[in-house]
Short mmCIF file of C-alpha atoms and ligand atoms in Angstrom, two decimals:
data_model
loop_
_atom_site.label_atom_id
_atom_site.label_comp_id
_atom_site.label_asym_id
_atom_site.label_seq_id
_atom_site.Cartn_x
_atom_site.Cartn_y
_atom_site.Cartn_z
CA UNK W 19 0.00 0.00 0.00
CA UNK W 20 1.01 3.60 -0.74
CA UNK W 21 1.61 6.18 1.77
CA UNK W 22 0.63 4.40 4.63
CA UNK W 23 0.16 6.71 7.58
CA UNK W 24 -0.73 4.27 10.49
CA UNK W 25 0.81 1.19 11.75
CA UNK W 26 -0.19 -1.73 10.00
CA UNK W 27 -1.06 -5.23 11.53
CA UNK W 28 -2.33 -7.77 8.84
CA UNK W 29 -4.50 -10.96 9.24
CA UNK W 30 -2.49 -14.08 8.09
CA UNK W 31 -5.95 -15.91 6.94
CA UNK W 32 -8.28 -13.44 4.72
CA UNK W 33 -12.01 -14.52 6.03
CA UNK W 34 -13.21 -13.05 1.96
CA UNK W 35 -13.85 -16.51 1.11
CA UNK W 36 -16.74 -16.28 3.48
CA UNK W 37 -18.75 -13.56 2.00
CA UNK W 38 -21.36 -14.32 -0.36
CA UNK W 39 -21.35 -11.27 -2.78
CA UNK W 40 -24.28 -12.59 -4.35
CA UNK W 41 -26.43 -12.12 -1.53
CA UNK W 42 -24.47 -10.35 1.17
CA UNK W 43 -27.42 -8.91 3.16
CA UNK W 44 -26.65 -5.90 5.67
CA UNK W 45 -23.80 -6.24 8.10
CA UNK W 46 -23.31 -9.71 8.14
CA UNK W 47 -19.64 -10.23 7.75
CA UNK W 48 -16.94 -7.74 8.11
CA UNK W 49 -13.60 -6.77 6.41
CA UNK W 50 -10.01 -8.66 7.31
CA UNK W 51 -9.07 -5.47 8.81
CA UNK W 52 -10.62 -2.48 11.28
CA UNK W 53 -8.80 0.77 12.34
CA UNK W 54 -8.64 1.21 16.15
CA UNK W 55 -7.40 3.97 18.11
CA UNK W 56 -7.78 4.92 21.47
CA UNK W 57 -8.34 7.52 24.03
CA UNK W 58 -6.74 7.57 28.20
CA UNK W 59 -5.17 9.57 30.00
CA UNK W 60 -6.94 12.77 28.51
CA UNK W 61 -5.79 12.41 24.41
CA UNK W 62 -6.28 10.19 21.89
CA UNK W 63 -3.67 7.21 20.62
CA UNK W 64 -2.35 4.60 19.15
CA UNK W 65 -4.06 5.14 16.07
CA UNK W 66 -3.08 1.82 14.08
CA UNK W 67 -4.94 -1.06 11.53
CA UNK W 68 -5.16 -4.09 12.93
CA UNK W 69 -7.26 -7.38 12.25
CA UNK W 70 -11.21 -7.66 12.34
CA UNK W 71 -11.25 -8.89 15.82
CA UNK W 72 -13.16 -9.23 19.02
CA UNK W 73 -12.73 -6.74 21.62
CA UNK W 74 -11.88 -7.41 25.42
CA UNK W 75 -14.29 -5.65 27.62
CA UNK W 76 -14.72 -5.91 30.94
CA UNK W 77 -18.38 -6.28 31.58
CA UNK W 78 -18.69 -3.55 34.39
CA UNK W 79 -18.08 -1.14 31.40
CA UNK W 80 -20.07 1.79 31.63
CA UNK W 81 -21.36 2.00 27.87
CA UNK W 82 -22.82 -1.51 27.96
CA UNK W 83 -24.95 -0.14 31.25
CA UNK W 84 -25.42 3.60 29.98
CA UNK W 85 -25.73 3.58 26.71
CA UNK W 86 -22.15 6.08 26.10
CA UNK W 87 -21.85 5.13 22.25
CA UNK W 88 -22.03 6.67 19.03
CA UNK W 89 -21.52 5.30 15.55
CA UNK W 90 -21.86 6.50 11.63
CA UNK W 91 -22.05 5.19 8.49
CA UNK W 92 -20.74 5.61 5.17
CA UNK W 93 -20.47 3.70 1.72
CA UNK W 94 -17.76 2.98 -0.88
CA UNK W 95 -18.81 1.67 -4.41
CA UNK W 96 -16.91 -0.01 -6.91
CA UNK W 97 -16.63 1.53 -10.38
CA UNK W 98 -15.70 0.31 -13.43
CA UNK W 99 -12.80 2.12 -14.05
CA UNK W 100 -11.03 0.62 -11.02
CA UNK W 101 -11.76 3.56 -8.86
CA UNK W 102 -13.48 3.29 -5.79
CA UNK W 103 -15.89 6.12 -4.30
CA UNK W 104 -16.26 7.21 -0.52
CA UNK W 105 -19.30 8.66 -0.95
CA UNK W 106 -19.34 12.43 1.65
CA UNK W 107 -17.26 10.76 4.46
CA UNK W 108 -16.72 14.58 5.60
CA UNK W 109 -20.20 14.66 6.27
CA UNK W 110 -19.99 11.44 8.54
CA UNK W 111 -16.96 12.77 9.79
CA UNK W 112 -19.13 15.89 11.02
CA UNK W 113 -21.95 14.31 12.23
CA UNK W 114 -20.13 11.39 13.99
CA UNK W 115 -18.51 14.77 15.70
CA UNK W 116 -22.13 15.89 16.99
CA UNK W 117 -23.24 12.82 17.84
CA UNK W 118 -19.54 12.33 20.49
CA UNK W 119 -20.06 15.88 21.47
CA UNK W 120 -24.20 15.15 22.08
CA UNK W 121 -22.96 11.97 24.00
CA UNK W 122 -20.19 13.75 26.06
CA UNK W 123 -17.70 11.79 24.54
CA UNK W 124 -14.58 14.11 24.13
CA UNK W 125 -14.02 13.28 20.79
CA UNK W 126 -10.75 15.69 18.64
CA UNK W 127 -11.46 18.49 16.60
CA UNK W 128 -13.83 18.08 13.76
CA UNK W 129 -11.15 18.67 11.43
CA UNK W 130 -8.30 16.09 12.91
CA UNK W 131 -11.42 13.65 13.12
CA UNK W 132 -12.13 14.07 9.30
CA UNK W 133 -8.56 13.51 8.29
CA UNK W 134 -8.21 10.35 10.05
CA UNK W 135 -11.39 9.10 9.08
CA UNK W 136 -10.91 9.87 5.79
CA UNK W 137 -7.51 8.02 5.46
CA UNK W 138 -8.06 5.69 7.71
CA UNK W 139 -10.67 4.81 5.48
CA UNK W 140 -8.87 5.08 2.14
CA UNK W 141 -6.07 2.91 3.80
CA UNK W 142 -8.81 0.02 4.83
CA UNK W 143 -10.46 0.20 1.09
CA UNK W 144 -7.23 -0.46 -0.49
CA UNK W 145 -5.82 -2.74 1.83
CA UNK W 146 -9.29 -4.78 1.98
CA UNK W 147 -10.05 -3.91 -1.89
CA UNK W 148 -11.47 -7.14 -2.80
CA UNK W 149 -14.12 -7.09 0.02
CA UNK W 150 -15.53 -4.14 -2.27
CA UNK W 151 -18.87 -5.67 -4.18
CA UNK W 152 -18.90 -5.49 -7.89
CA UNK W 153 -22.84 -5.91 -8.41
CA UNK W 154 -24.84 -2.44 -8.28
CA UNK W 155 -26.41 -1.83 -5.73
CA UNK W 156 -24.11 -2.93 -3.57
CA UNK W 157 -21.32 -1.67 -1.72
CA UNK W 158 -18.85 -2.10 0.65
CA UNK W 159 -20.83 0.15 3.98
CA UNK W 160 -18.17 1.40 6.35
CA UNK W 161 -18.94 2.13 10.29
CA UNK W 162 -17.17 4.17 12.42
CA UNK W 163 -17.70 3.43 16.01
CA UNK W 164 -17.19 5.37 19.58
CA UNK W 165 -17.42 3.34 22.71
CA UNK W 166 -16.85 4.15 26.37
CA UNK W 167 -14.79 2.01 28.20
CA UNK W 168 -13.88 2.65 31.26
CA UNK W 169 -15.61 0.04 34.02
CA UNK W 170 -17.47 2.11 36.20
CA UNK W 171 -21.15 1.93 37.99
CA UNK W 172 -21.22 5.74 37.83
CA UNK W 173 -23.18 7.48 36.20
CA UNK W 174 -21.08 9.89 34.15
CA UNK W 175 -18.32 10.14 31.03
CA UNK W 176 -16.14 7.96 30.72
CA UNK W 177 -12.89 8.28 31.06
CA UNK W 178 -11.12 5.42 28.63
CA UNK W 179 -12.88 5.40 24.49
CA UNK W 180 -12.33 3.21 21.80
CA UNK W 181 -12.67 4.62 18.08
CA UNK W 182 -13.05 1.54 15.58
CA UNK W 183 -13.82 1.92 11.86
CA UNK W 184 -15.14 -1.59 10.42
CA UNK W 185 -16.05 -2.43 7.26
CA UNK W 186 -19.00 -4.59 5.69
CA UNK W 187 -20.01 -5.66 1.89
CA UNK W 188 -23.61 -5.03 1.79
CA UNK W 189 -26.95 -5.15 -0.58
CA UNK W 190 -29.47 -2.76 -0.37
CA UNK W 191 -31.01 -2.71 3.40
CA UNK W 192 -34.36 -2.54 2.18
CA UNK W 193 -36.75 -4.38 -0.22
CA UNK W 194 -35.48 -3.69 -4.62
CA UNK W 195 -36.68 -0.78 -6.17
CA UNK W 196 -39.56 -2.71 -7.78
CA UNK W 197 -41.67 -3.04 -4.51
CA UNK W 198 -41.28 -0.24 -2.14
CA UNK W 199 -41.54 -0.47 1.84
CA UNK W 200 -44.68 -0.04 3.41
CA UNK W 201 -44.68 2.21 6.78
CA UNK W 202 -47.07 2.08 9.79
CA UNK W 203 -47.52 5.28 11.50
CA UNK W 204 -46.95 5.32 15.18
CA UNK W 205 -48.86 7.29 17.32
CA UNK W 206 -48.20 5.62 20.78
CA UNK W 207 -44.48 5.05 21.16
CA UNK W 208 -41.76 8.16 19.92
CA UNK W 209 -38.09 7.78 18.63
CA UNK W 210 -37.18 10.61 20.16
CA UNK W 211 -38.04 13.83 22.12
CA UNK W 212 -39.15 17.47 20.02
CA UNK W 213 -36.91 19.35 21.79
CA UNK W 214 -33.48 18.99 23.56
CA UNK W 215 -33.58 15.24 23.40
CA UNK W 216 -30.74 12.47 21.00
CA UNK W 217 -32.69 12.72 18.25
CA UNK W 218 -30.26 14.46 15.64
CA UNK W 219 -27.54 11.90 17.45
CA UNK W 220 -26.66 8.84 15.81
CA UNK W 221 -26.64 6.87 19.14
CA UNK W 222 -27.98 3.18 19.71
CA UNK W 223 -30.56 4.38 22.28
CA UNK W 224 -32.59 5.66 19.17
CA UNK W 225 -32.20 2.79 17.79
CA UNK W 226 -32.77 0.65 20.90
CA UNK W 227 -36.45 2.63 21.30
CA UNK W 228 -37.11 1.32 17.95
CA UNK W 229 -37.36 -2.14 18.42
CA UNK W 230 -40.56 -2.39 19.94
CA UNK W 231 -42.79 -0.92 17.73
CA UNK W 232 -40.53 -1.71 14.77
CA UNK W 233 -41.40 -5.45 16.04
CA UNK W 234 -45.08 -4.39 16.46
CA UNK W 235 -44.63 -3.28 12.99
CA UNK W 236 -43.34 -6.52 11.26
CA UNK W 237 -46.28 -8.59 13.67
CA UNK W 238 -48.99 -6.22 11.26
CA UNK W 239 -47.27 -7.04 8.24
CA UNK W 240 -45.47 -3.74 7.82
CA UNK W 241 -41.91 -2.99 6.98
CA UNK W 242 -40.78 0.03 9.02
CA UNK W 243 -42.17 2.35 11.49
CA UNK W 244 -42.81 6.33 10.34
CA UNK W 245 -42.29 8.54 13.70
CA UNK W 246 -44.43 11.29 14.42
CA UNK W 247 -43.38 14.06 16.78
CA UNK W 248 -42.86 13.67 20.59
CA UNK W 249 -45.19 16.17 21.36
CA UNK W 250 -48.57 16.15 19.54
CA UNK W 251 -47.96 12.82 17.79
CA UNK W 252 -49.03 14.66 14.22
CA UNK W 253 -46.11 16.08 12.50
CA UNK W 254 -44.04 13.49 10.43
CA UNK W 255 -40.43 12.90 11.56
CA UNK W 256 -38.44 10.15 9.93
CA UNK W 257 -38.26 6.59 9.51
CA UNK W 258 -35.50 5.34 11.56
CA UNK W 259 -33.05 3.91 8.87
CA UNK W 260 -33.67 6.71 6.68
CA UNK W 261 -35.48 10.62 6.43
CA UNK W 262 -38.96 10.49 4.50
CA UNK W 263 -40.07 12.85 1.46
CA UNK W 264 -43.32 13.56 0.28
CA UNK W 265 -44.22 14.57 -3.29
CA UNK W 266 -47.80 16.56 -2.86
CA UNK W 267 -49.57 18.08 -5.54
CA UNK W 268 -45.22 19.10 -7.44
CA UNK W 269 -44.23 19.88 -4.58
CA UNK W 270 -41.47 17.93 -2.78
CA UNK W 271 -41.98 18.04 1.47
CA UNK W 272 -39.31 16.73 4.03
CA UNK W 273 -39.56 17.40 7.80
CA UNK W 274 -37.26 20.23 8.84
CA UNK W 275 -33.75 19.70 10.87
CA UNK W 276 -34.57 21.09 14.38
CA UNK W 277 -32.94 18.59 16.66
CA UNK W 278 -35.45 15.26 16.99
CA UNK W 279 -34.65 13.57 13.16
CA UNK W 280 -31.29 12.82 12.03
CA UNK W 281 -29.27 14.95 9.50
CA UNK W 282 -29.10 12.57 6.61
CA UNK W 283 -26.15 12.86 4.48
CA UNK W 284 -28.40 11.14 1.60
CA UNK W 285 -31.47 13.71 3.04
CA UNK W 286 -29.15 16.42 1.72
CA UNK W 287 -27.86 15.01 -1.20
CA UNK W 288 -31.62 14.61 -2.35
CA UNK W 289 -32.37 18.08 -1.66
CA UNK W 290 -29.90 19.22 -3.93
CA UNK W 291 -30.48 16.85 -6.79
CA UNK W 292 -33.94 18.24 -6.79
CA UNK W 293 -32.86 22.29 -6.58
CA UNK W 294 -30.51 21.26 -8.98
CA UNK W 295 -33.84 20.10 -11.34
CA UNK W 296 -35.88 23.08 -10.21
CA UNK W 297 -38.44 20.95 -8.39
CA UNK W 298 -39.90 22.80 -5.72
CA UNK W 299 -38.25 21.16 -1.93
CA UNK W 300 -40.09 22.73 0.91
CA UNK W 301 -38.14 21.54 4.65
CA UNK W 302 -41.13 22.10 7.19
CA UNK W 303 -43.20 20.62 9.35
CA UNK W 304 -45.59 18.20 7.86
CA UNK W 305 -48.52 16.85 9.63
CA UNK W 306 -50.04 13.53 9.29
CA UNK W 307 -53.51 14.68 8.79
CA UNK W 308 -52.12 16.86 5.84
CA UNK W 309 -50.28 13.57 4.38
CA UNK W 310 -53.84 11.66 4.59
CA UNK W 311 -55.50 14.47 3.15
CA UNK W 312 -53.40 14.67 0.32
CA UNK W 313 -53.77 11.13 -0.38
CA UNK W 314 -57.68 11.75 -0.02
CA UNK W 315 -57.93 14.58 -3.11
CA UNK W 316 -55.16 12.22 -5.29
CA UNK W 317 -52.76 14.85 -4.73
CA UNK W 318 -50.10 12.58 -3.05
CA UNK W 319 -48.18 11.61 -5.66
CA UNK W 320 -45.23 10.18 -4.31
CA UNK W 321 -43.38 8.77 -1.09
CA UNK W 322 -39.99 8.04 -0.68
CA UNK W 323 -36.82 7.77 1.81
CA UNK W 324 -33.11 8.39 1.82
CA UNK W 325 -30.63 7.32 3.68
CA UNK W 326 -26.93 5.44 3.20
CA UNK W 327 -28.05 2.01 4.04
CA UNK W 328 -31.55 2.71 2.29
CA UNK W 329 -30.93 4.76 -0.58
CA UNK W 330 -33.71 5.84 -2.47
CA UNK W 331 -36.65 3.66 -0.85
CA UNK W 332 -39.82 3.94 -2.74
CA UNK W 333 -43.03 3.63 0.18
CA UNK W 334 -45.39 1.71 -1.31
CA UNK W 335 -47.86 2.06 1.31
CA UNK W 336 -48.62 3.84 4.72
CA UNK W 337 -50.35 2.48 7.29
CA UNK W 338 -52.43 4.70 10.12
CA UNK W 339 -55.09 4.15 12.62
CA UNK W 340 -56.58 1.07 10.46
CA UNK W 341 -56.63 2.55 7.05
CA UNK W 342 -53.99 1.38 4.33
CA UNK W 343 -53.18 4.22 2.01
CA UNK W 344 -51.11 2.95 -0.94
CA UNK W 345 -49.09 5.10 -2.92
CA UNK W 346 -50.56 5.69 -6.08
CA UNK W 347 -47.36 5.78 -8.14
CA UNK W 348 -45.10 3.98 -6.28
CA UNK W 349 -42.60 1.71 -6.69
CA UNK W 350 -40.69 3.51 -7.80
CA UNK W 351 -42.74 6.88 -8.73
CA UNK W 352 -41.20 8.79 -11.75
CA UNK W 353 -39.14 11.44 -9.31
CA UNK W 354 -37.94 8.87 -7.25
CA UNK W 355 -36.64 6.10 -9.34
CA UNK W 356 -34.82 9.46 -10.85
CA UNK W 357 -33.28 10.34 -7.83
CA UNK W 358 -32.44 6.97 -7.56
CA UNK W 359 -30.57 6.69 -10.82
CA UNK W 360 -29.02 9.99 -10.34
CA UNK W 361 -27.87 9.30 -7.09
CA UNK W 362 -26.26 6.08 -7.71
CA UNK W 363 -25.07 6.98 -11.00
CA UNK W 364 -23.00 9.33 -9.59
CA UNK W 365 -21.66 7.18 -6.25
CA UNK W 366 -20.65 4.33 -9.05
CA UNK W 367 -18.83 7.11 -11.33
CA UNK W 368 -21.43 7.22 -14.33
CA UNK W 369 -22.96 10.40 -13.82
CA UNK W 370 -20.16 13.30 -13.29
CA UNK W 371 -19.84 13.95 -9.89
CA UNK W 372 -21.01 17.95 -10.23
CA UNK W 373 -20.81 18.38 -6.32
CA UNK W 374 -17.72 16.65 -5.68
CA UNK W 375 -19.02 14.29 -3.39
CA UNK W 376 -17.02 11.15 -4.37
CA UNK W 377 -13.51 10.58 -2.82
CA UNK W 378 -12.09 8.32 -5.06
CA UNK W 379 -9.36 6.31 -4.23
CA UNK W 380 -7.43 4.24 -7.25
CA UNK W 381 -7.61 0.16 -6.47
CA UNK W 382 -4.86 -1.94 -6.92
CA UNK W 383 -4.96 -4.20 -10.04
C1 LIG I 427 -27.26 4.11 7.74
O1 LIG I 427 -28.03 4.37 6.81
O2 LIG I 427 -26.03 4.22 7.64
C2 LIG I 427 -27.75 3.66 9.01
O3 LIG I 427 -27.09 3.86 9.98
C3 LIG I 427 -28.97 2.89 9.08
C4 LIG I 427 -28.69 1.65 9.83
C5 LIG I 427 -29.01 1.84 11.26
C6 LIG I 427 -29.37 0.51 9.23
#
């Protein structure tokens, strides 16, 4: 490997025989090697790539009681011309920032976190190139990853982290293009609080308030859950593994960044695309009743999410208080198997890259 800027430990026995790149799911097997680096003693250390490997913890470690954990995720995709392309890793870089800062972890400056992400994750691709699917659609996902752990019963920081970037070949999380999820509203249960809450963190106790009514979810027959706010249950939030558009009457509607939904790197890449094309993007608050109404005078035209593990999702149908509304143009609707195409056109190299989003990083032969 070229310019290799952190010490380099290397399996002896590649596991890539394992992975079945025909059907390699979500997460399921990761790469021969992770990057690991550490922080004690008040600065962070021993930055180095070592093999895929379990970690010792002791189980008196305050994160596996309290919950002191963030992570991210990003994607790299395989192109034809050899190249592969981290798709906005600053963006991760930023958020994964946030989320530490949310979480009290005491994580470097954004800008010394970006540069080792970034190069810690060029160094991984190349090293563990051939873990990179060649089919589209997939890719290989990459997950950063900030633990606490120090063993402690207190209830406070840590003082002892562990930064570990992984890597994963995956297929699309969701269902193919051709079917679309379907949602159920929730109006019980919330992902997360309006105001002042981890919302806009991406920290496994969001994810860990999921499970229920995702489960209740699955028991009705439906794919994934669509939040409504904390407060009045009524305004639309996200979906969990990806933010939720609306297409009503030509007009594209996402809920607004205040704090409670995640900042989607894909949510912003979408909203672009679609200034780019003119299409009218509104970012407000959107209220369920205004969703069913929509669908009521056949001025819904389209639903759809985005998100790194999801994509483009067409929603086939919605779910709420008994009713089924299905989408009339979905899957895909016309706008969102372009923003599809667009999208991954461009993270695969065959749409020019007008943004610069791409990081490309040459493989070896
Ligand atoms: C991602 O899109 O990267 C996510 O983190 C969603 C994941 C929890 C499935």
């Amino acid at each position: 490997m070229q310019h290799s800027r952190f010490p380099l430990t290397a399996v002896t026995q590649s596991r890539l025989g394992q992975v079945d790149f025909d059907n390699p799911g979500f997460g399921k097997i990761f790469g021969d090697h992770m990057f690991s680096m550490v922080y004690e003693d008040g600065a962070w250390s021993k930055a180095e790539i070592i093999p895929y490997q379990a970690l010792a913890i002791e189980p008196g470690v305050a994160m596996l009681h309290y919950g002191q954990t963030v992570f991210d995720g990003y994607k790299a995709f395989r192109g034809e011309d050899g190249q592969a392309r981290i798709f906005r890793p600053e963006r991760n870089a930023a958020r994964l920032h946030d989320s530490c800062q949310r979480l009290c972890i005491p994580i470097m400056p954004v800008d010394e976190l970006t540069d080792i992400m970034i190069q810690a994750t060029r160094e991984l691709i190349e090293l563990d190139h051939a873990w990179i699917p060649s089919q589209w659609g997939h890719s290989l996902y990459v997950r950063p990853l900030v633990i606490g752990t120090e063993s402690t019963l207190e209830v406070r920081a840590a003082n002892r982290y562990h930064f570990l970037i992984m890597t994963s070949p995956v297929g699309s999380y969701f269902t193919d293009l051709q079917n679309g999820v379907s949602l159920r509203v929730e109006d019980r249960f919330t992902r997360a609080a309006s105001i002042g809450g981890l919302g806009a963190a991406k920290t496994a106790a969001n994810y860990a308030a999921s499970l229920l009514p995702g489960a209740q979810s699955k028991a009705q027959g439906f794919d994934q859950v669509l939040w409504l706010d904390s407060n009045e249950h009524r305004y639309v939030e996200e979906v969990g593994a990806m933010n939720i558009f609306f297409k009503i009457a030509g007009r594209v509607i996402t809920p607004p960044l205040g704090g409670s939904i995640l900042p989607g790197v894909v949510r912003d890449s979408a909203l672009t695309l679609l200034r780019d094309w003119d299409i009218p993007v509104e970012e407000r608050r959107l209220g369920i009743d205004e969703v069913i109404e929509a669908f009521a005078s056949g001025e819904l035209e389209e639903v759809f999410g985005a998100g790194t593990a999801a994509v483009i999702c067409p929603v086939a149908s919605i779910g709420y208080r008994d009713e089924l509304y299905s989408i009339a143009s979905a899957p895909p609707g016309e706008l969102t198997l372009r923003l599809y195409n667009e999208l991954t056109g461009i993270q695969y190299g065959k749409i020019e890259d007008r943004h610069h989003w791409n990081q490309c990083v040459t493989l070896p032969e």
